[in-house]
PDB file of C-alpha atoms in Angstrom:
ATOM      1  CA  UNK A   1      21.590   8.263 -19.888  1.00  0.00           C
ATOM      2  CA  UNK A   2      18.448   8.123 -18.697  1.00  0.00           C
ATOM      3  CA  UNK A   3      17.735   9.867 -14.859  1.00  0.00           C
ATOM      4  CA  UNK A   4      15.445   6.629 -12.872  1.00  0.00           C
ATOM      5  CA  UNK A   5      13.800  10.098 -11.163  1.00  0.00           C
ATOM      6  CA  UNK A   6      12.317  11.027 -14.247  1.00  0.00           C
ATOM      7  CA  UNK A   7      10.503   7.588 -14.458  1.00  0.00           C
ATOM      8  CA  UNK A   8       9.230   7.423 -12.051  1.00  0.00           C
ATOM      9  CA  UNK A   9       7.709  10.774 -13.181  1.00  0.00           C
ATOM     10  CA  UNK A  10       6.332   9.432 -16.127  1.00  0.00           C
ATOM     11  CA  UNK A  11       4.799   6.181 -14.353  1.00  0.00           C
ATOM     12  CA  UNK A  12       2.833   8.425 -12.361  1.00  0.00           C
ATOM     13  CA  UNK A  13       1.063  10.370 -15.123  1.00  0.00           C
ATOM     14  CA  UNK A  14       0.936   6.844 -16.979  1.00  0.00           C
ATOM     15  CA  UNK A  15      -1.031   6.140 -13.777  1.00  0.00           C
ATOM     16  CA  UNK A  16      -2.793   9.239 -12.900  1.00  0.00           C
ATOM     17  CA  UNK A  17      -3.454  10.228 -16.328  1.00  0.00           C
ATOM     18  CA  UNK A  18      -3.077  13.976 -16.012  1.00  0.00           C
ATOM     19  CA  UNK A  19      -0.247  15.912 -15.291  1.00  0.00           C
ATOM     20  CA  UNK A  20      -1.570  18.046 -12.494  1.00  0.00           C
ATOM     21  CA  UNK A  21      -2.864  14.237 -11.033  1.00  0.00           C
ATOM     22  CA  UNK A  22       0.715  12.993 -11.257  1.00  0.00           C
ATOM     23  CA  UNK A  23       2.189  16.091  -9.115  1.00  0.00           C
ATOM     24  CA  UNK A  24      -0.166  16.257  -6.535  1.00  0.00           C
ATOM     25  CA  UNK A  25       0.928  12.558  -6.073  1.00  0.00           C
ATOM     26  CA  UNK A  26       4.552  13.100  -6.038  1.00  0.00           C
ATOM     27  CA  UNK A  27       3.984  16.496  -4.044  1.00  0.00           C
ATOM     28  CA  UNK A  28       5.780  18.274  -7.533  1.00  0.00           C
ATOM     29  CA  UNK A  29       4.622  21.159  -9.297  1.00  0.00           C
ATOM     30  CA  UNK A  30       2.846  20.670 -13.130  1.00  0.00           C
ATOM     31  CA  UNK A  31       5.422  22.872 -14.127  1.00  0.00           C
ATOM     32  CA  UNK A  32       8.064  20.673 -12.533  1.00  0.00           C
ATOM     33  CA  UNK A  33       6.059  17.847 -13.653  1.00  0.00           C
ATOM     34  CA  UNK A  34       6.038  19.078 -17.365  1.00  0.00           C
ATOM     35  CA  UNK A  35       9.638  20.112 -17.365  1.00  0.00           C
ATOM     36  CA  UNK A  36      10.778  16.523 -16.172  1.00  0.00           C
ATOM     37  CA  UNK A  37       8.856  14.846 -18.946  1.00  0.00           C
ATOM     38  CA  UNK A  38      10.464  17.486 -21.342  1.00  0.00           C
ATOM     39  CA  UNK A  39      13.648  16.783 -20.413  1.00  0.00           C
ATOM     40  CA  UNK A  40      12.818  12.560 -20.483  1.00  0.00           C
ATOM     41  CA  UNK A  41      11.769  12.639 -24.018  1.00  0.00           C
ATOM     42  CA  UNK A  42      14.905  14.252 -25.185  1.00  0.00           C
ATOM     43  CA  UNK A  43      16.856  11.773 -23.128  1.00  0.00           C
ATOM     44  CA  UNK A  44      15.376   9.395 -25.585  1.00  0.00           C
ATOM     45  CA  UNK A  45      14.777  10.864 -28.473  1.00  0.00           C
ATOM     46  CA  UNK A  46      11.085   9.978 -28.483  1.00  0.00           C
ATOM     47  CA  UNK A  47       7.285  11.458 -27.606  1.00  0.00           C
ATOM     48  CA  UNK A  48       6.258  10.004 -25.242  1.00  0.00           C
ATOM     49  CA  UNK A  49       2.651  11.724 -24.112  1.00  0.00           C
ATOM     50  CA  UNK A  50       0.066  13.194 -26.200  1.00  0.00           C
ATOM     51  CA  UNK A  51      -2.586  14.675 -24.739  1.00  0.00           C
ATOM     52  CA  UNK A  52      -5.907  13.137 -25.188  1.00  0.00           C
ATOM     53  CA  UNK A  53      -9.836  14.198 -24.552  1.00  0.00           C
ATOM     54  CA  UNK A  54      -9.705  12.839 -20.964  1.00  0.00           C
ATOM     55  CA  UNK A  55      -5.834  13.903 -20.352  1.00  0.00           C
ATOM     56  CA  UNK A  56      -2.701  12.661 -21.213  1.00  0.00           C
ATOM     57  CA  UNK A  57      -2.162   8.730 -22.601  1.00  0.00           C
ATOM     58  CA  UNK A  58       1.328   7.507 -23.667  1.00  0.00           C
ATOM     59  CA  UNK A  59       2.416   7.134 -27.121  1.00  0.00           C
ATOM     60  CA  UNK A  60       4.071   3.813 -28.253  1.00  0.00           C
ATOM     61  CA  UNK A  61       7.402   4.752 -27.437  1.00  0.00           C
ATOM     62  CA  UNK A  62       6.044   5.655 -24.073  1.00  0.00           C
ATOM     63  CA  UNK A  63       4.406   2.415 -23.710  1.00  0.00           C
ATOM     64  CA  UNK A  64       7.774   0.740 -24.289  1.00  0.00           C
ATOM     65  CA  UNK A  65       9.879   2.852 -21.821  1.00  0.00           C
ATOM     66  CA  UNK A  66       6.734   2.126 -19.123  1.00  0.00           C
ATOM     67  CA  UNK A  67       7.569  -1.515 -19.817  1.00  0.00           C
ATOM     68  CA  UNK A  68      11.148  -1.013 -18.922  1.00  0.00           C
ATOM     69  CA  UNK A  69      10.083   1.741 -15.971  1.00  0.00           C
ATOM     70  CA  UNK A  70       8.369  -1.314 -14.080  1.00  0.00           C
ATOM     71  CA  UNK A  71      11.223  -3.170 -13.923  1.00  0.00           C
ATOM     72  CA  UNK A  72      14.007  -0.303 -13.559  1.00  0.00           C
ATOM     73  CA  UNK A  73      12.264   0.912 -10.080  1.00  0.00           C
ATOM     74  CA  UNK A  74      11.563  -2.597  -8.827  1.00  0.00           C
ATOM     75  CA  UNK A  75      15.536  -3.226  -9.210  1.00  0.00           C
ATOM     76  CA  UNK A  76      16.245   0.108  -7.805  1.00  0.00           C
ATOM     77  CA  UNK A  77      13.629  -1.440  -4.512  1.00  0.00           C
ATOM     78  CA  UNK A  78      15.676  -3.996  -4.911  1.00  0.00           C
ATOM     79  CA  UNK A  79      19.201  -2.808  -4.316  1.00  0.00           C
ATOM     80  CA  UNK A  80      17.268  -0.284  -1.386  1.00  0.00           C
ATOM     81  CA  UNK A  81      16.222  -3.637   0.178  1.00  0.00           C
ATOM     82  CA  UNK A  82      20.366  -5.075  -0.189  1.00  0.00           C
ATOM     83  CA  UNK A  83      21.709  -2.361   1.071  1.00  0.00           C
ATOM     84  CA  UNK A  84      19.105  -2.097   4.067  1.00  0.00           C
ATOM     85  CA  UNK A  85      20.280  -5.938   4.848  1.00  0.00           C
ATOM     86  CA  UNK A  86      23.720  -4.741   4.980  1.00  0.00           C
ATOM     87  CA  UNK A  87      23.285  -2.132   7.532  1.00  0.00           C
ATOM     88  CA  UNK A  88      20.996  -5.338   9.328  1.00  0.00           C
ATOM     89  CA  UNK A  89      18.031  -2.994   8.685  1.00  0.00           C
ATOM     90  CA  UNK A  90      17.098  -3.624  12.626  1.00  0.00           C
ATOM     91  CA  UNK A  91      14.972  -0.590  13.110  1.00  0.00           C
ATOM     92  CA  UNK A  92      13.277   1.966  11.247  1.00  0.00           C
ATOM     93  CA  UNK A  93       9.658   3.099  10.139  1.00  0.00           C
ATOM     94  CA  UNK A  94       7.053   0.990   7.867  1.00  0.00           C
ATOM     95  CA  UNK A  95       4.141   2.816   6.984  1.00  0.00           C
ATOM     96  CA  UNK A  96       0.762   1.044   6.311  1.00  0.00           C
ATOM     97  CA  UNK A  97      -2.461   2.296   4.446  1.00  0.00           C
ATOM     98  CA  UNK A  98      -4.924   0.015   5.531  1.00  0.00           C
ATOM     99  CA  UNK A  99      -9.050   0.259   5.398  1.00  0.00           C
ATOM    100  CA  UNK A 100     -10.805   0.056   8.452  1.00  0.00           C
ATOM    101  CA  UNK A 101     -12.101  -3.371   8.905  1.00  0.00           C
ATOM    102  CA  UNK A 102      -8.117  -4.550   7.665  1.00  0.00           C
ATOM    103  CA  UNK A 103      -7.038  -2.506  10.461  1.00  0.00           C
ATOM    104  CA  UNK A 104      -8.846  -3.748  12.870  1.00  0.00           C
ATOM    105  CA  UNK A 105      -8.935  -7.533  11.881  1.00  0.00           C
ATOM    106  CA  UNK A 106      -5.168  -7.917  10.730  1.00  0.00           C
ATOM    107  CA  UNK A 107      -3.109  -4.759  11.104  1.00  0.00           C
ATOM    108  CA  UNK A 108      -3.536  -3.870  14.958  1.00  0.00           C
ATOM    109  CA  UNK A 109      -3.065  -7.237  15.875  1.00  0.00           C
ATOM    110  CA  UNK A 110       0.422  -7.654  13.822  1.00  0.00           C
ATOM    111  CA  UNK A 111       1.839  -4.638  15.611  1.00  0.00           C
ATOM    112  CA  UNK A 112       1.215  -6.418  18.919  1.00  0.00           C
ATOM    113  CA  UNK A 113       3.483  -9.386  17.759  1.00  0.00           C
ATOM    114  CA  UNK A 114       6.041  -6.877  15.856  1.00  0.00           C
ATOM    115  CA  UNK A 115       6.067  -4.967  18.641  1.00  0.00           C
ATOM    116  CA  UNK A 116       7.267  -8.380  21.187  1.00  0.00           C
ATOM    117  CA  UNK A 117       9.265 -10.089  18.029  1.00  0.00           C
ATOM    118  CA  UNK A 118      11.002  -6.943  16.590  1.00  0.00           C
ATOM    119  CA  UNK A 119      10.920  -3.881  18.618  1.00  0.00           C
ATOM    120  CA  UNK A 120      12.692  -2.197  16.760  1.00  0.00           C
ATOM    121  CA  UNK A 121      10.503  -1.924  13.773  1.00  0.00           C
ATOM    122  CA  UNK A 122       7.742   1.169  14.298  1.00  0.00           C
ATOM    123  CA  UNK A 123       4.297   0.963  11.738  1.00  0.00           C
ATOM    124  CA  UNK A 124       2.759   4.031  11.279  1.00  0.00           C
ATOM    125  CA  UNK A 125      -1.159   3.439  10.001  1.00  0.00           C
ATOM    126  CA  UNK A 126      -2.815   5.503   7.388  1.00  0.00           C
ATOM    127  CA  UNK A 127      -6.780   4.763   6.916  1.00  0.00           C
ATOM    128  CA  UNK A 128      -7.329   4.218   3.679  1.00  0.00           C
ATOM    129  CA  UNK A 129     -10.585   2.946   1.662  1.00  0.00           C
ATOM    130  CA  UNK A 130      -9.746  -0.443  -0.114  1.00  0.00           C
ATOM    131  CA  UNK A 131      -9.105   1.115  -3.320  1.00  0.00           C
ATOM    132  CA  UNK A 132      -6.692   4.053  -2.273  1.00  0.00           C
ATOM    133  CA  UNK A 133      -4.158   2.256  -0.404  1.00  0.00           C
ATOM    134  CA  UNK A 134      -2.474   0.445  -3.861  1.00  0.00           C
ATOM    135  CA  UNK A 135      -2.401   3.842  -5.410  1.00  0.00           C
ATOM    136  CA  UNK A 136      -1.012   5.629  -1.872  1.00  0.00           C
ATOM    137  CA  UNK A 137       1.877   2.693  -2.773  1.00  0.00           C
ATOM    138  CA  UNK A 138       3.009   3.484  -5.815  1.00  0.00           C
ATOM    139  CA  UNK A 139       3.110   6.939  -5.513  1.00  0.00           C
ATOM    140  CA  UNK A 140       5.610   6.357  -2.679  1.00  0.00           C
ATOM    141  CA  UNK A 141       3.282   7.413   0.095  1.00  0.00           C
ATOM    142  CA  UNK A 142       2.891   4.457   1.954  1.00  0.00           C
ATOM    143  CA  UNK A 143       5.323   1.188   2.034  1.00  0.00           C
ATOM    144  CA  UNK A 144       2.718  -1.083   2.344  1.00  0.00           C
ATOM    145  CA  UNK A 145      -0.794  -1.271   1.302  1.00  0.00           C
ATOM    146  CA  UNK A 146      -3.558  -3.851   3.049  1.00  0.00           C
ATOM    147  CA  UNK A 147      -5.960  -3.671  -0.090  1.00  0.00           C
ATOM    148  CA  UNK A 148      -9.152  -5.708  -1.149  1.00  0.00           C
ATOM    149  CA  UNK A 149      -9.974  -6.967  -4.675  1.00  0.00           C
ATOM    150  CA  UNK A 150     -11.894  -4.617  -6.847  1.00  0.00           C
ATOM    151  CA  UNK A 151     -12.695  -3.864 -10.333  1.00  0.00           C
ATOM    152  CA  UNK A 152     -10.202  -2.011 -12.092  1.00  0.00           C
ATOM    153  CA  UNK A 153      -7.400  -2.924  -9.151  1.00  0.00           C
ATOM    154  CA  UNK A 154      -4.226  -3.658 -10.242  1.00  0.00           C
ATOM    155  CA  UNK A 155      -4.174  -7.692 -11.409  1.00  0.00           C
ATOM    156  CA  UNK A 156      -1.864 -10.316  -9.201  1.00  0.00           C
ATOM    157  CA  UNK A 157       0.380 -10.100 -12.161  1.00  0.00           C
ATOM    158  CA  UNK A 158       1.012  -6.163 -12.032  1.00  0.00           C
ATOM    159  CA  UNK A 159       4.322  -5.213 -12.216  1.00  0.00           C
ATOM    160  CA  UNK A 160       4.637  -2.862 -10.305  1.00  0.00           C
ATOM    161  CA  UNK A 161       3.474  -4.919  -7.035  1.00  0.00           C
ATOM    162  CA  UNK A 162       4.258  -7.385  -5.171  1.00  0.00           C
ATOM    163  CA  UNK A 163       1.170  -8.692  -3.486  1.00  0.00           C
ATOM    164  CA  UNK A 164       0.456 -11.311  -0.352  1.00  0.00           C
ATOM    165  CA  UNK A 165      -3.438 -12.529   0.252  1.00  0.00           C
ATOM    166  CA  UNK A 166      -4.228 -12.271   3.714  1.00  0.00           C
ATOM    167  CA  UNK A 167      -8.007 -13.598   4.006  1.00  0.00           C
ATOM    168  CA  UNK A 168     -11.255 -13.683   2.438  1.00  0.00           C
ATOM    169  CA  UNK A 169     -14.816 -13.728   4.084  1.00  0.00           C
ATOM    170  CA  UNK A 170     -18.423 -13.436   2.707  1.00  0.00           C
ATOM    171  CA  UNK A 171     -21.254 -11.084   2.795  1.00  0.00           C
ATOM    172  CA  UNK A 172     -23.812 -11.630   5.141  1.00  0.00           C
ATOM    173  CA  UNK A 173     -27.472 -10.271   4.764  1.00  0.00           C
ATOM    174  CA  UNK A 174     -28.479  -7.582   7.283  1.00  0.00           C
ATOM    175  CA  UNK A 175     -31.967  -7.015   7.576  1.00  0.00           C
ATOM    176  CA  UNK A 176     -34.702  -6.077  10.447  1.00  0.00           C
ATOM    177  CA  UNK A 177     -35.448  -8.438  12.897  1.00  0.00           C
ATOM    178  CA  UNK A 178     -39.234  -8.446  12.002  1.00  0.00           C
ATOM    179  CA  UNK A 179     -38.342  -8.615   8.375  1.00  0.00           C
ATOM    180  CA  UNK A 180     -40.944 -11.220   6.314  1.00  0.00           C
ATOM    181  CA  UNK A 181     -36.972 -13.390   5.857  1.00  0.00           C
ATOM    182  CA  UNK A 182     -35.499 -13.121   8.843  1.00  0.00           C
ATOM    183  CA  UNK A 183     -36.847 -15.957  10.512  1.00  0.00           C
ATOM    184  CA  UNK A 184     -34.812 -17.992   7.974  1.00  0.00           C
ATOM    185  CA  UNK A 185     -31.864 -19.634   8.319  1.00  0.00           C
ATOM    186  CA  UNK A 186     -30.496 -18.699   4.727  1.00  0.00           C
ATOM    187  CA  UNK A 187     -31.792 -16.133   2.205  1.00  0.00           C
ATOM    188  CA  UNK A 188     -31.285 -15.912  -1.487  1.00  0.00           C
ATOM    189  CA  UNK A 189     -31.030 -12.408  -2.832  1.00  0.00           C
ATOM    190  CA  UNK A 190     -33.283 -13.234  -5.328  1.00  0.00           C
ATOM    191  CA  UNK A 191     -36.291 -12.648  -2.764  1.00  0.00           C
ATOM    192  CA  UNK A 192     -34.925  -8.970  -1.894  1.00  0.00           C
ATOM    193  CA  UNK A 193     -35.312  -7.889  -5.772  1.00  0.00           C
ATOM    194  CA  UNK A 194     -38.253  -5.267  -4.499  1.00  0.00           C
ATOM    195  CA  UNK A 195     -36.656  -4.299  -1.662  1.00  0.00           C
ATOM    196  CA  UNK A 196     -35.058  -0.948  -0.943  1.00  0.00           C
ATOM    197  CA  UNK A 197     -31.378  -1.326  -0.438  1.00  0.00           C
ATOM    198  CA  UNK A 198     -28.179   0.441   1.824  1.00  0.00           C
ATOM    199  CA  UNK A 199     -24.851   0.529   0.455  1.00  0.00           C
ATOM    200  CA  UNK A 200     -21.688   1.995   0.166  1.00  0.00           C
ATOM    201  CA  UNK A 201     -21.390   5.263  -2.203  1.00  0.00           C
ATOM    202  CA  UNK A 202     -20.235   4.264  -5.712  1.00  0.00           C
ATOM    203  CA  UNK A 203     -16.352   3.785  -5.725  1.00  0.00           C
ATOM    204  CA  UNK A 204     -16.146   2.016  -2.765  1.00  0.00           C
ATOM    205  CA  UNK A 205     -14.988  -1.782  -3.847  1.00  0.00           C
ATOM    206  CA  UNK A 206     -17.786  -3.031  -1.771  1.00  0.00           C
ATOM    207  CA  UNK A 207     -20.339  -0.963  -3.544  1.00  0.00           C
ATOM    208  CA  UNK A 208     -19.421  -3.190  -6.856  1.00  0.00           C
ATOM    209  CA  UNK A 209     -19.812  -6.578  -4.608  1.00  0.00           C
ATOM    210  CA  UNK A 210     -22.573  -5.752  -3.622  1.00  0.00           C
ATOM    211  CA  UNK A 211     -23.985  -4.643  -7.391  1.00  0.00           C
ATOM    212  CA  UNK A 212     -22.112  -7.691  -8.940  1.00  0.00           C
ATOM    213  CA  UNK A 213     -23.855 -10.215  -6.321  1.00  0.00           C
ATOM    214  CA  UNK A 214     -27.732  -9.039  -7.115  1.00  0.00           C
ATOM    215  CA  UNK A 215     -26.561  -8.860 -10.700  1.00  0.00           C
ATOM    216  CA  UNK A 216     -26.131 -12.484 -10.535  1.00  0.00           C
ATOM    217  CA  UNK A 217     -28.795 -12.742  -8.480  1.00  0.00           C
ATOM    218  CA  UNK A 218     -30.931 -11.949 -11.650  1.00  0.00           C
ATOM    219  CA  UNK A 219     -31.716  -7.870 -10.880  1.00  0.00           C
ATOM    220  CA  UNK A 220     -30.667  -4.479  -9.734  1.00  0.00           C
ATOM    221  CA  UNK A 221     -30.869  -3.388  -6.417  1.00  0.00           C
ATOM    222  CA  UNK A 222     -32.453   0.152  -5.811  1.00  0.00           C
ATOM    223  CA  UNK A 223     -29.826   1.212  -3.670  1.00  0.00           C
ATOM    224  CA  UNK A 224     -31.958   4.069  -1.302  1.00  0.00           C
ATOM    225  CA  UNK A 225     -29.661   4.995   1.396  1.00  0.00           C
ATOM    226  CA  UNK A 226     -26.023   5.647   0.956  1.00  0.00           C
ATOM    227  CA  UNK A 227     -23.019   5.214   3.682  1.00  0.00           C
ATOM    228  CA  UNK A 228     -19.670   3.974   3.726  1.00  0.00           C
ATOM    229  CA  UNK A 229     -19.463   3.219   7.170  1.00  0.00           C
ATOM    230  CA  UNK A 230     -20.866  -0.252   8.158  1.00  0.00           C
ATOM    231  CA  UNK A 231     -22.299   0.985  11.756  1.00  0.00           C
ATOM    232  CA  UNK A 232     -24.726   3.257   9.492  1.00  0.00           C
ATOM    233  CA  UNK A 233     -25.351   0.878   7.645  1.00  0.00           C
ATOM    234  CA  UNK A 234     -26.177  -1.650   9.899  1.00  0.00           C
ATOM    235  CA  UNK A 235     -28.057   0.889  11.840  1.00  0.00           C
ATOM    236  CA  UNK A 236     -30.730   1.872   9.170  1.00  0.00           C
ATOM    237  CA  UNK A 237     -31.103  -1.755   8.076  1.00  0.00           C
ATOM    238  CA  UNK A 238     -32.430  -1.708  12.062  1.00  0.00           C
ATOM    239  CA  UNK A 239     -35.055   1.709  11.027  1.00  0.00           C
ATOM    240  CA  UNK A 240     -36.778  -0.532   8.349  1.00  0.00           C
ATOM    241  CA  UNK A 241     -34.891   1.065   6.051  1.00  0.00           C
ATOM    242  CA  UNK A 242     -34.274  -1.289   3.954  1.00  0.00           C
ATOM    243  CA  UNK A 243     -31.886  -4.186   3.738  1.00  0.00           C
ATOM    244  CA  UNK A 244     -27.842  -4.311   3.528  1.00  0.00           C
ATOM    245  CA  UNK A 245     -25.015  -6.687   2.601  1.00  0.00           C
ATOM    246  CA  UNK A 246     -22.015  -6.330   4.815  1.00  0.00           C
ATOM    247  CA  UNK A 247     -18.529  -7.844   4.946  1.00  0.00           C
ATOM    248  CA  UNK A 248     -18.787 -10.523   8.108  1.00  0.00           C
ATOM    249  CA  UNK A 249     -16.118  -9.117  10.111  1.00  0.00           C
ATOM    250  CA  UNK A 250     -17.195  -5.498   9.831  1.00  0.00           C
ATOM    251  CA  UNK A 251     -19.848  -7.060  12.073  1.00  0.00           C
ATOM    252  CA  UNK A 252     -18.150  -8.235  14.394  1.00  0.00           C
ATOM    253  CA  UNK A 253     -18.487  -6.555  17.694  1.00  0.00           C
ATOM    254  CA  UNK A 254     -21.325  -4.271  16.223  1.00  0.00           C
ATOM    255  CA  UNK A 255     -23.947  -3.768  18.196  1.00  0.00           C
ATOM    256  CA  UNK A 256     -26.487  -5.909  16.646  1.00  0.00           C
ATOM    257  CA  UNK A 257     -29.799  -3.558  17.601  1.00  0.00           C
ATOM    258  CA  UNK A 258     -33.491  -4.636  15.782  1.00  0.00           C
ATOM    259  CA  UNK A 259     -31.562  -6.568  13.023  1.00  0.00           C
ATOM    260  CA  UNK A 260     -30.865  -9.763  12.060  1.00  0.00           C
ATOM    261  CA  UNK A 261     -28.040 -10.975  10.167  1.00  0.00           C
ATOM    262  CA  UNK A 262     -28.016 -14.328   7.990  1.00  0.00           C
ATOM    263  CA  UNK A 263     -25.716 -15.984   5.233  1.00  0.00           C
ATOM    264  CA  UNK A 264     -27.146 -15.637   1.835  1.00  0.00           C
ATOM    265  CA  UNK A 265     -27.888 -19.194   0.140  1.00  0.00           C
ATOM    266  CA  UNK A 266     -25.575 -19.956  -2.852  1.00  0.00           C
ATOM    267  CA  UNK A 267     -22.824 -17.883  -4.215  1.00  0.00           C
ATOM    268  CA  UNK A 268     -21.983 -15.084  -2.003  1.00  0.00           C
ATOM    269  CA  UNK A 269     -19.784 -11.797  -2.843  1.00  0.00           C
ATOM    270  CA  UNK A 270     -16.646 -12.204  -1.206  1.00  0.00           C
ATOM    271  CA  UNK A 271     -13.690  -9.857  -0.292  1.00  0.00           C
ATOM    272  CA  UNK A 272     -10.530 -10.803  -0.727  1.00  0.00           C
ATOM    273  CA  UNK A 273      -7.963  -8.905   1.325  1.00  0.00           C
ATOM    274  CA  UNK A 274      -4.644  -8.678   0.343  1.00  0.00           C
ATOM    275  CA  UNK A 275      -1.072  -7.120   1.398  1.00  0.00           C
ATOM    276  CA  UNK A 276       0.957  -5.435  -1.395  1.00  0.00           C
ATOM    277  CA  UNK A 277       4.209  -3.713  -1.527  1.00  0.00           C
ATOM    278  CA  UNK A 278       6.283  -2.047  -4.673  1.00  0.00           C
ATOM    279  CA  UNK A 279       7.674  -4.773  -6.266  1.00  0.00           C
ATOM    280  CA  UNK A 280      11.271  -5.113  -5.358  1.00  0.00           C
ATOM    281  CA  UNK A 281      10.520  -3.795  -1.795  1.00  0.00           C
ATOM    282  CA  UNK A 282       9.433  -7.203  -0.614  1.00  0.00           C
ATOM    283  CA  UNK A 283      12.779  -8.412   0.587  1.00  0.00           C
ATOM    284  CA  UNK A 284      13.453  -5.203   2.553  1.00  0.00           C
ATOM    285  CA  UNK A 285      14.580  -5.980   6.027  1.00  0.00           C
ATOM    286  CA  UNK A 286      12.245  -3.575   7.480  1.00  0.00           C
ATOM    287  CA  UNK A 287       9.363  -4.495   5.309  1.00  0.00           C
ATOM    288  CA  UNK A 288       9.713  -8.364   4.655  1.00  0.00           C
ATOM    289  CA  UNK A 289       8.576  -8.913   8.552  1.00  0.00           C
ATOM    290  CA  UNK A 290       5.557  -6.975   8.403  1.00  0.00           C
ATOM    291  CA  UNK A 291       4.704  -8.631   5.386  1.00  0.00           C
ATOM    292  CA  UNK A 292       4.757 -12.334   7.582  1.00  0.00           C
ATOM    293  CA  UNK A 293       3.280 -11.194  10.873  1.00  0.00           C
ATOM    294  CA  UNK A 294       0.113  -9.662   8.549  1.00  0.00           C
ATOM    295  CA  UNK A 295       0.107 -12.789   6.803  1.00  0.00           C
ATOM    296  CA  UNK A 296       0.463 -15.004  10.228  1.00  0.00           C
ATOM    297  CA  UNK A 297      -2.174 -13.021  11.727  1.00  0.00           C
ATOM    298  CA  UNK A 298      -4.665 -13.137   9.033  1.00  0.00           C
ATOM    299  CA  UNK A 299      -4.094 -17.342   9.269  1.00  0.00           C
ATOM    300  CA  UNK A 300      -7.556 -18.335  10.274  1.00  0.00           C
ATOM    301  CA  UNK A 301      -9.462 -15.185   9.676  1.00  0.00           C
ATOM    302  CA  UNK A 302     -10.784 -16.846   5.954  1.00  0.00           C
ATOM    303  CA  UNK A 303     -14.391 -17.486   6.687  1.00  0.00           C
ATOM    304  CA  UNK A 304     -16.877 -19.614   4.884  1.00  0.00           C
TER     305      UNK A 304
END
């Protein structure tokens, strides 16, 4: 028989990719970590890791348990989420890993309806960058992740998630208000090809947006000054520094000083901003509610 524990063991090193990764995630030891993967591949006769230059990678009998591990844990959410209904799963604790802007735009403001509709239900919010809050998930750190589209995230059809969209907006051009551009209405990124450039630090989801949208633009932006938070960035977009695409409602409320911001003309990077839960988890009495006020409140936030 094989112990579900031990699974989910070997999902997080499938994940993680390293054994010392995979128990700083599940707050294990690698020794525990090693002896529970040990003790899985007798349970089925097989090897299932090898180790490989960059770390561990599963073999094909590992690959084939994985498969099964997926849907294993999302029954075992499942029958967590049944039994929760049973006891009427009323009140208890939700916790949220959210990035900043999603807190602001869509998480705060569903914990002022939860908190009038069902009192009884408490979020706790972790700040998360948009890329660390799926991964904060499935390691069983957080119930519920408020995550943007990136490259390399986990696909709509994952397995192992059961995902919600909540909004999309655009970037919008920040530059300084005596800029050569700014008196237009529109500007093409095209015309900022020699300019120097602000951005978020490589790894941040919106550092790719913003690299993917001069890429199709037709060249590479020489990305000068590095910050991932937008009120630097906005701020040395107002120095001369160069110029900056931002998500439109990280700007809003920012104080706007000696820059200008305008819509750029013809396809513009987007975020998409999503809410995602373990699969099987999505029914949970506690959970399923947060899942619809985020989604209620985010109705209308979509901006074109």
């Amino acid at each position: 028989m094989i112990d579900p524990r031990r699974l989910r063991i070997l999902r997080a090193v499938a994940d993680h990719r390293t054994v010392t990764a995979a128990a700083s995630a599940l707050y294990l030891t690698p020794s525990a970590v090693s002896q529970q993967l040990n003790a899985l591949e007798q349970e089925t006769g097989h090897a299932l890791l090898i180790r490989s230059g960059k770390g561990m990678r599963l073999t094909a009998a590992g690959e084939i348990l994985l498969t099964h591990t997926h849907a294993v844990l999302a029954q075992l959410e499942r029958a967590e989420a049944e039994l929760a209904a049973y006891a009427d799963g009323a009140a208890g604790e939700v916790s949220v890993a959210a990035f900043a802007t999603g807190i602001a735009e869509v998480v705060a403001p569903a914990m002022i309806r939860l908190a009038q509709a069902r009192p009884g239900i408490r979020v706790r919010v972790r700040d998360a960058e948009g890329d660390e809050s799926l991964p904060l998930v499935l390691d069983g750190e957080a119930d519920l992740a408020v995550a943007v589209e990136y490259r390399g995230a986990p696909g709509a059809d994952d397995r192992r998630l059961a995902r919600v969209p909540l909004y999309s907006e655009p970037f919008d051009a920040v530059l300084r208000a005596d800029h050569p551009l700014a008196a237009k209405e529109r500007v093409a990124l095209a015309e900022f090809h020699d300019s120097d450039w602000i951005g978020p630090y490589p790894g941040n989801p919106c550092h790719d947006m913003v690299l993917l949208a001069c890429e199709l633009a037709g060249f590479e932006p020489r990305l000068v000054h590095s910050s991932d938070d937008f009120r630097a960035v906005v701020a040395l977009a107002g120095a001369g520094a160069g110029v900056a695409l931002v998500p439109r409602s990280a700007l809003r409320g920012m104080e706007l000083r000696d820059t200008v911001v305008r819509p750029v003309a013809g396809p513009a990077a987007t975020r998409r901003v999503f809410a995602a839960v373990r699969r099987g988890a999505e029914t949970h009495p506690l959970i399923r509610p947060v899942l619809d006020t985020l989604a209620g409140t985010a109705r209308g936030l979509t901006t074109g």
